[in-house]
Amino acid sequence: MVTNTKTNIYKATHKTRQPLNHEIRDQVIPILSHLLADTSDLYFQVKEAHWNVKGENFIALHKLFDDVADDITEYIDEIAERIAQLGGQVHGTLQHASRSSRLPTYPESITTGHDHVDAVSKALAQFSDNARQGIDDTDEFGDPVTADMLTNITGGIDKWLWFIESHNL
């Protein structure tokens, strides 16, 4: 379970008629906020691969990474909008993502398709693991709508992980 002991920036702060009680929302918003940071970081890691991949299978990987990034932008928006629906303040800046992401750091000097596939696969797998924990936690806290949203996002991420890591098998 994700908790933020330093500040209460992840509490429900905006008035809403959202029927989910305040205590549940205060538990769910931090989970979503950390996943938003992870998703934003994931987007830029995939774009890093898209921009810098060289060598064998260049065009296939270049296009694949771009398709993945396109889907991730939708996931970013879904997560951010769910935070807002629950009365939370969305923290979607690159600076916040950099401070809060739980994904592995992307290697900055790689260029081969094999290395980018490996790095992106690691990031996708970690995101999937983080999202699965979010599914379990939000379901346990009593927010099946958020759990369902995260289940759909995780299904998409798992599909992209399969597509990408198949290049290195």
PDB file of N, CA and C in Angstrom, residues 112-151:
ATOM      1  N   THR A 112      20.982   0.452 -29.134  1.00  0.00           N
ATOM      2  CA  THR A 112      20.543  -0.721 -29.893  1.00  0.00           C
ATOM      3  C   THR A 112      19.101  -1.075 -29.567  1.00  0.00           C
ATOM      4  N   GLY A 113      18.450  -1.656 -30.547  1.00  0.00           N
ATOM      5  CA  GLY A 113      17.083  -2.104 -30.333  1.00  0.00           C
ATOM      6  C   GLY A 113      16.991  -3.080 -29.175  1.00  0.00           C
ATOM      7  N   HIS A 114      17.954  -4.003 -29.096  1.00  0.00           N
ATOM      8  CA  HIS A 114      17.958  -5.000 -28.022  1.00  0.00           C
ATOM      9  C   HIS A 114      17.979  -4.318 -26.658  1.00  0.00           C
ATOM     10  N   ASP A 115      18.851  -3.331 -26.489  1.00  0.00           N
ATOM     11  CA  ASP A 115      18.967  -2.646 -25.195  1.00  0.00           C
ATOM     12  C   ASP A 115      17.719  -1.828 -24.863  1.00  0.00           C
ATOM     13  N   HIS A 116      17.148  -1.165 -25.864  1.00  0.00           N
ATOM     14  CA  HIS A 116      15.918  -0.397 -25.617  1.00  0.00           C
ATOM     15  C   HIS A 116      14.753  -1.327 -25.291  1.00  0.00           C
ATOM     16  N   VAL A 117      14.666  -2.444 -25.992  1.00  0.00           N
ATOM     17  CA  VAL A 117      13.614  -3.420 -25.697  1.00  0.00           C
ATOM     18  C   VAL A 117      13.753  -3.911 -24.263  1.00  0.00           C
ATOM     19  N   ASP A 118      14.978  -4.195 -23.849  1.00  0.00           N
ATOM     20  CA  ASP A 118      15.214  -4.659 -22.479  1.00  0.00           C
ATOM     21  C   ASP A 118      14.806  -3.593 -21.459  1.00  0.00           C
ATOM     22  N   ALA A 119      15.225  -2.355 -21.682  1.00  0.00           N
ATOM     23  CA  ALA A 119      14.931  -1.275 -20.731  1.00  0.00           C
ATOM     24  C   ALA A 119      13.432  -0.974 -20.669  1.00  0.00           C
ATOM     25  N   VAL A 120      12.783  -0.899 -21.819  1.00  0.00           N
ATOM     26  CA  VAL A 120      11.345  -0.618 -21.836  1.00  0.00           C
ATOM     27  C   VAL A 120      10.572  -1.782 -21.216  1.00  0.00           C
ATOM     28  N   SER A 121      11.008  -3.004 -21.487  1.00  0.00           N
ATOM     29  CA  SER A 121      10.345  -4.174 -20.895  1.00  0.00           C
ATOM     30  C   SER A 121      10.419  -4.140 -19.375  1.00  0.00           C
ATOM     31  N   LYS A 122      11.570  -3.774 -18.848  1.00  0.00           N
ATOM     32  CA  LYS A 122      11.717  -3.670 -17.386  1.00  0.00           C
ATOM     33  C   LYS A 122      10.772  -2.615 -16.818  1.00  0.00           C
ATOM     34  N   ALA A 123      10.684  -1.471 -17.488  1.00  0.00           N
ATOM     35  CA  ALA A 123       9.806  -0.396 -17.011  1.00  0.00           C
ATOM     36  C   ALA A 123       8.337  -0.818 -17.083  1.00  0.00           C
ATOM     37  N   LEU A 124       7.944  -1.448 -18.190  1.00  0.00           N
ATOM     38  CA  LEU A 124       6.560  -1.911 -18.324  1.00  0.00           C
ATOM     39  C   LEU A 124       6.216  -2.949 -17.259  1.00  0.00           C
ATOM     40  N   ALA A 125       7.135  -3.876 -17.019  1.00  0.00           N
ATOM     41  CA  ALA A 125       6.890  -4.914 -16.011  1.00  0.00           C
ATOM     42  C   ALA A 125       6.755  -4.310 -14.615  1.00  0.00           C
ATOM     43  N   GLN A 126       7.610  -3.339 -14.294  1.00  0.00           N
ATOM     44  CA  GLN A 126       7.518  -2.696 -12.980  1.00  0.00           C
ATOM     45  C   GLN A 126       6.215  -1.915 -12.849  1.00  0.00           C
ATOM     46  N   PHE A 127       5.836  -1.203 -13.925  1.00  0.00           N
ATOM     47  CA  PHE A 127       4.569  -0.483 -13.887  1.00  0.00           C
ATOM     48  C   PHE A 127       3.414  -1.456 -13.665  1.00  0.00           C
ATOM     49  N   SER A 128       3.422  -2.568 -14.388  1.00  0.00           N
ATOM     50  CA  SER A 128       2.363  -3.564 -14.251  1.00  0.00           C
ATOM     51  C   SER A 128       2.280  -4.081 -12.820  1.00  0.00           C
ATOM     52  N   ASP A 129       3.430  -4.328 -12.218  1.00  0.00           N
ATOM     53  CA  ASP A 129       3.457  -4.786 -10.829  1.00  0.00           C
ATOM     54  C   ASP A 129       2.882  -3.718  -9.890  1.00  0.00           C
ATOM     55  N   ASN A 130       3.288  -2.462 -10.096  1.00  0.00           N
ATOM     56  CA  ASN A 130       2.766  -1.363  -9.269  1.00  0.00           C
ATOM     57  C   ASN A 130       1.254  -1.218  -9.437  1.00  0.00           C
ATOM     58  N   ALA A 131       0.785  -1.324 -10.674  1.00  0.00           N
ATOM     59  CA  ALA A 131      -0.650  -1.182 -10.938  1.00  0.00           C
ATOM     60  C   ALA A 131      -1.438  -2.337 -10.321  1.00  0.00           C
ATOM     61  N   ARG A 132      -0.878  -3.534 -10.365  1.00  0.00           N
ATOM     62  CA  ARG A 132      -1.554  -4.679  -9.749  1.00  0.00           C
ATOM     63  C   ARG A 132      -1.718  -4.472  -8.239  1.00  0.00           C
ATOM     64  N   GLN A 133      -0.689  -3.912  -7.617  1.00  0.00           N
ATOM     65  CA  GLN A 133      -0.809  -3.598  -6.191  1.00  0.00           C
ATOM     66  C   GLN A 133      -1.907  -2.555  -5.983  1.00  0.00           C
ATOM     67  N   GLY A 134      -1.974  -1.582  -6.892  1.00  0.00           N
ATOM     68  CA  GLY A 134      -3.033  -0.577  -6.828  1.00  0.00           C
ATOM     69  C   GLY A 134      -4.417  -1.183  -6.998  1.00  0.00           C
ATOM     70  N   ILE A 135      -4.533  -2.170  -7.873  1.00  0.00           N
ATOM     71  CA  ILE A 135      -5.813  -2.866  -8.054  1.00  0.00           C
ATOM     72  C   ILE A 135      -6.232  -3.522  -6.743  1.00  0.00           C
ATOM     73  N   ASP A 136      -5.299  -4.269  -6.160  1.00  0.00           N
ATOM     74  CA  ASP A 136      -5.604  -4.963  -4.901  1.00  0.00           C
ATOM     75  C   ASP A 136      -5.990  -3.981  -3.798  1.00  0.00           C
ATOM     76  N   ASP A 137      -5.206  -2.902  -3.670  1.00  0.00           N
ATOM     77  CA  ASP A 137      -5.452  -1.940  -2.592  1.00  0.00           C
ATOM     78  C   ASP A 137      -6.766  -1.195  -2.777  1.00  0.00           C
ATOM     79  N   THR A 138      -7.028  -0.700  -3.996  1.00  0.00           N
ATOM     80  CA  THR A 138      -8.260   0.069  -4.202  1.00  0.00           C
ATOM     81  C   THR A 138      -9.488  -0.818  -4.058  1.00  0.00           C
ATOM     82  N   ASP A 139      -9.371  -2.064  -4.457  1.00  0.00           N
ATOM     83  CA  ASP A 139     -10.479  -2.999  -4.258  1.00  0.00           C
ATOM     84  C   ASP A 139     -10.698  -3.257  -2.769  1.00  0.00           C
ATOM     85  N   GLU A 140      -9.606  -3.460  -2.044  1.00  0.00           N
ATOM     86  CA  GLU A 140      -9.695  -3.686  -0.594  1.00  0.00           C
ATOM     87  C   GLU A 140     -10.291  -2.473   0.121  1.00  0.00           C
ATOM     88  N   PHE A 141      -9.959  -1.265  -0.331  1.00  0.00           N
ATOM     89  CA  PHE A 141     -10.468  -0.051   0.304  1.00  0.00           C
ATOM     90  C   PHE A 141     -11.930   0.218  -0.038  1.00  0.00           C
ATOM     91  N   GLY A 142     -12.473  -0.471  -1.043  1.00  0.00           N
ATOM     92  CA  GLY A 142     -13.879  -0.300  -1.381  1.00  0.00           C
ATOM     93  C   GLY A 142     -14.134   0.621  -2.554  1.00  0.00           C
ATOM     94  N   ASP A 143     -13.196   0.698  -3.507  1.00  0.00           N
ATOM     95  CA  ASP A 143     -13.385   1.515  -4.703  1.00  0.00           C
ATOM     96  C   ASP A 143     -13.253   0.630  -5.947  1.00  0.00           C
ATOM     97  N   PRO A 144     -14.322  -0.113  -6.273  1.00  0.00           N
ATOM     98  CA  PRO A 144     -14.252  -1.015  -7.421  1.00  0.00           C
ATOM     99  C   PRO A 144     -14.122  -0.290  -8.763  1.00  0.00           C
ATOM    100  N   VAL A 145     -14.564   0.948  -8.842  1.00  0.00           N
ATOM    101  CA  VAL A 145     -14.451   1.702 -10.096  1.00  0.00           C
ATOM    102  C   VAL A 145     -12.979   1.955 -10.415  1.00  0.00           C
ATOM    103  N   THR A 146     -12.219   2.408  -9.429  1.00  0.00           N
ATOM    104  CA  THR A 146     -10.790   2.633  -9.642  1.00  0.00           C
ATOM    105  C   THR A 146     -10.080   1.311  -9.903  1.00  0.00           C
ATOM    106  N   ALA A 147     -10.436   0.273  -9.160  1.00  0.00           N
ATOM    107  CA  ALA A 147      -9.816  -1.042  -9.377  1.00  0.00           C
ATOM    108  C   ALA A 147     -10.067  -1.522 -10.804  1.00  0.00           C
ATOM    109  N   ASP A 148     -11.281  -1.302 -11.309  1.00  0.00           N
ATOM    110  CA  ASP A 148     -11.612  -1.704 -12.676  1.00  0.00           C
ATOM    111  C   ASP A 148     -10.810  -0.899 -13.696  1.00  0.00           C
ATOM    112  N   MET A 149     -10.696   0.399 -13.481  1.00  0.00           N
ATOM    113  CA  MET A 149      -9.912   1.242 -14.379  1.00  0.00           C
ATOM    114  C   MET A 149      -8.468   0.755 -14.429  1.00  0.00           C
ATOM    115  N   LEU A 150      -7.895   0.482 -13.250  1.00  0.00           N
ATOM    116  CA  LEU A 150      -6.508   0.021 -13.195  1.00  0.00           C
ATOM    117  C   LEU A 150      -6.352  -1.361 -13.822  1.00  0.00           C
ATOM    118  N   THR A 151      -7.374  -2.198 -13.701  1.00  0.00           N
ATOM    119  CA  THR A 151      -7.340  -3.513 -14.350  1.00  0.00           C
ATOM    120  C   THR A 151      -7.265  -3.356 -15.863  1.00  0.00           C
TER     121      THR A 151
END
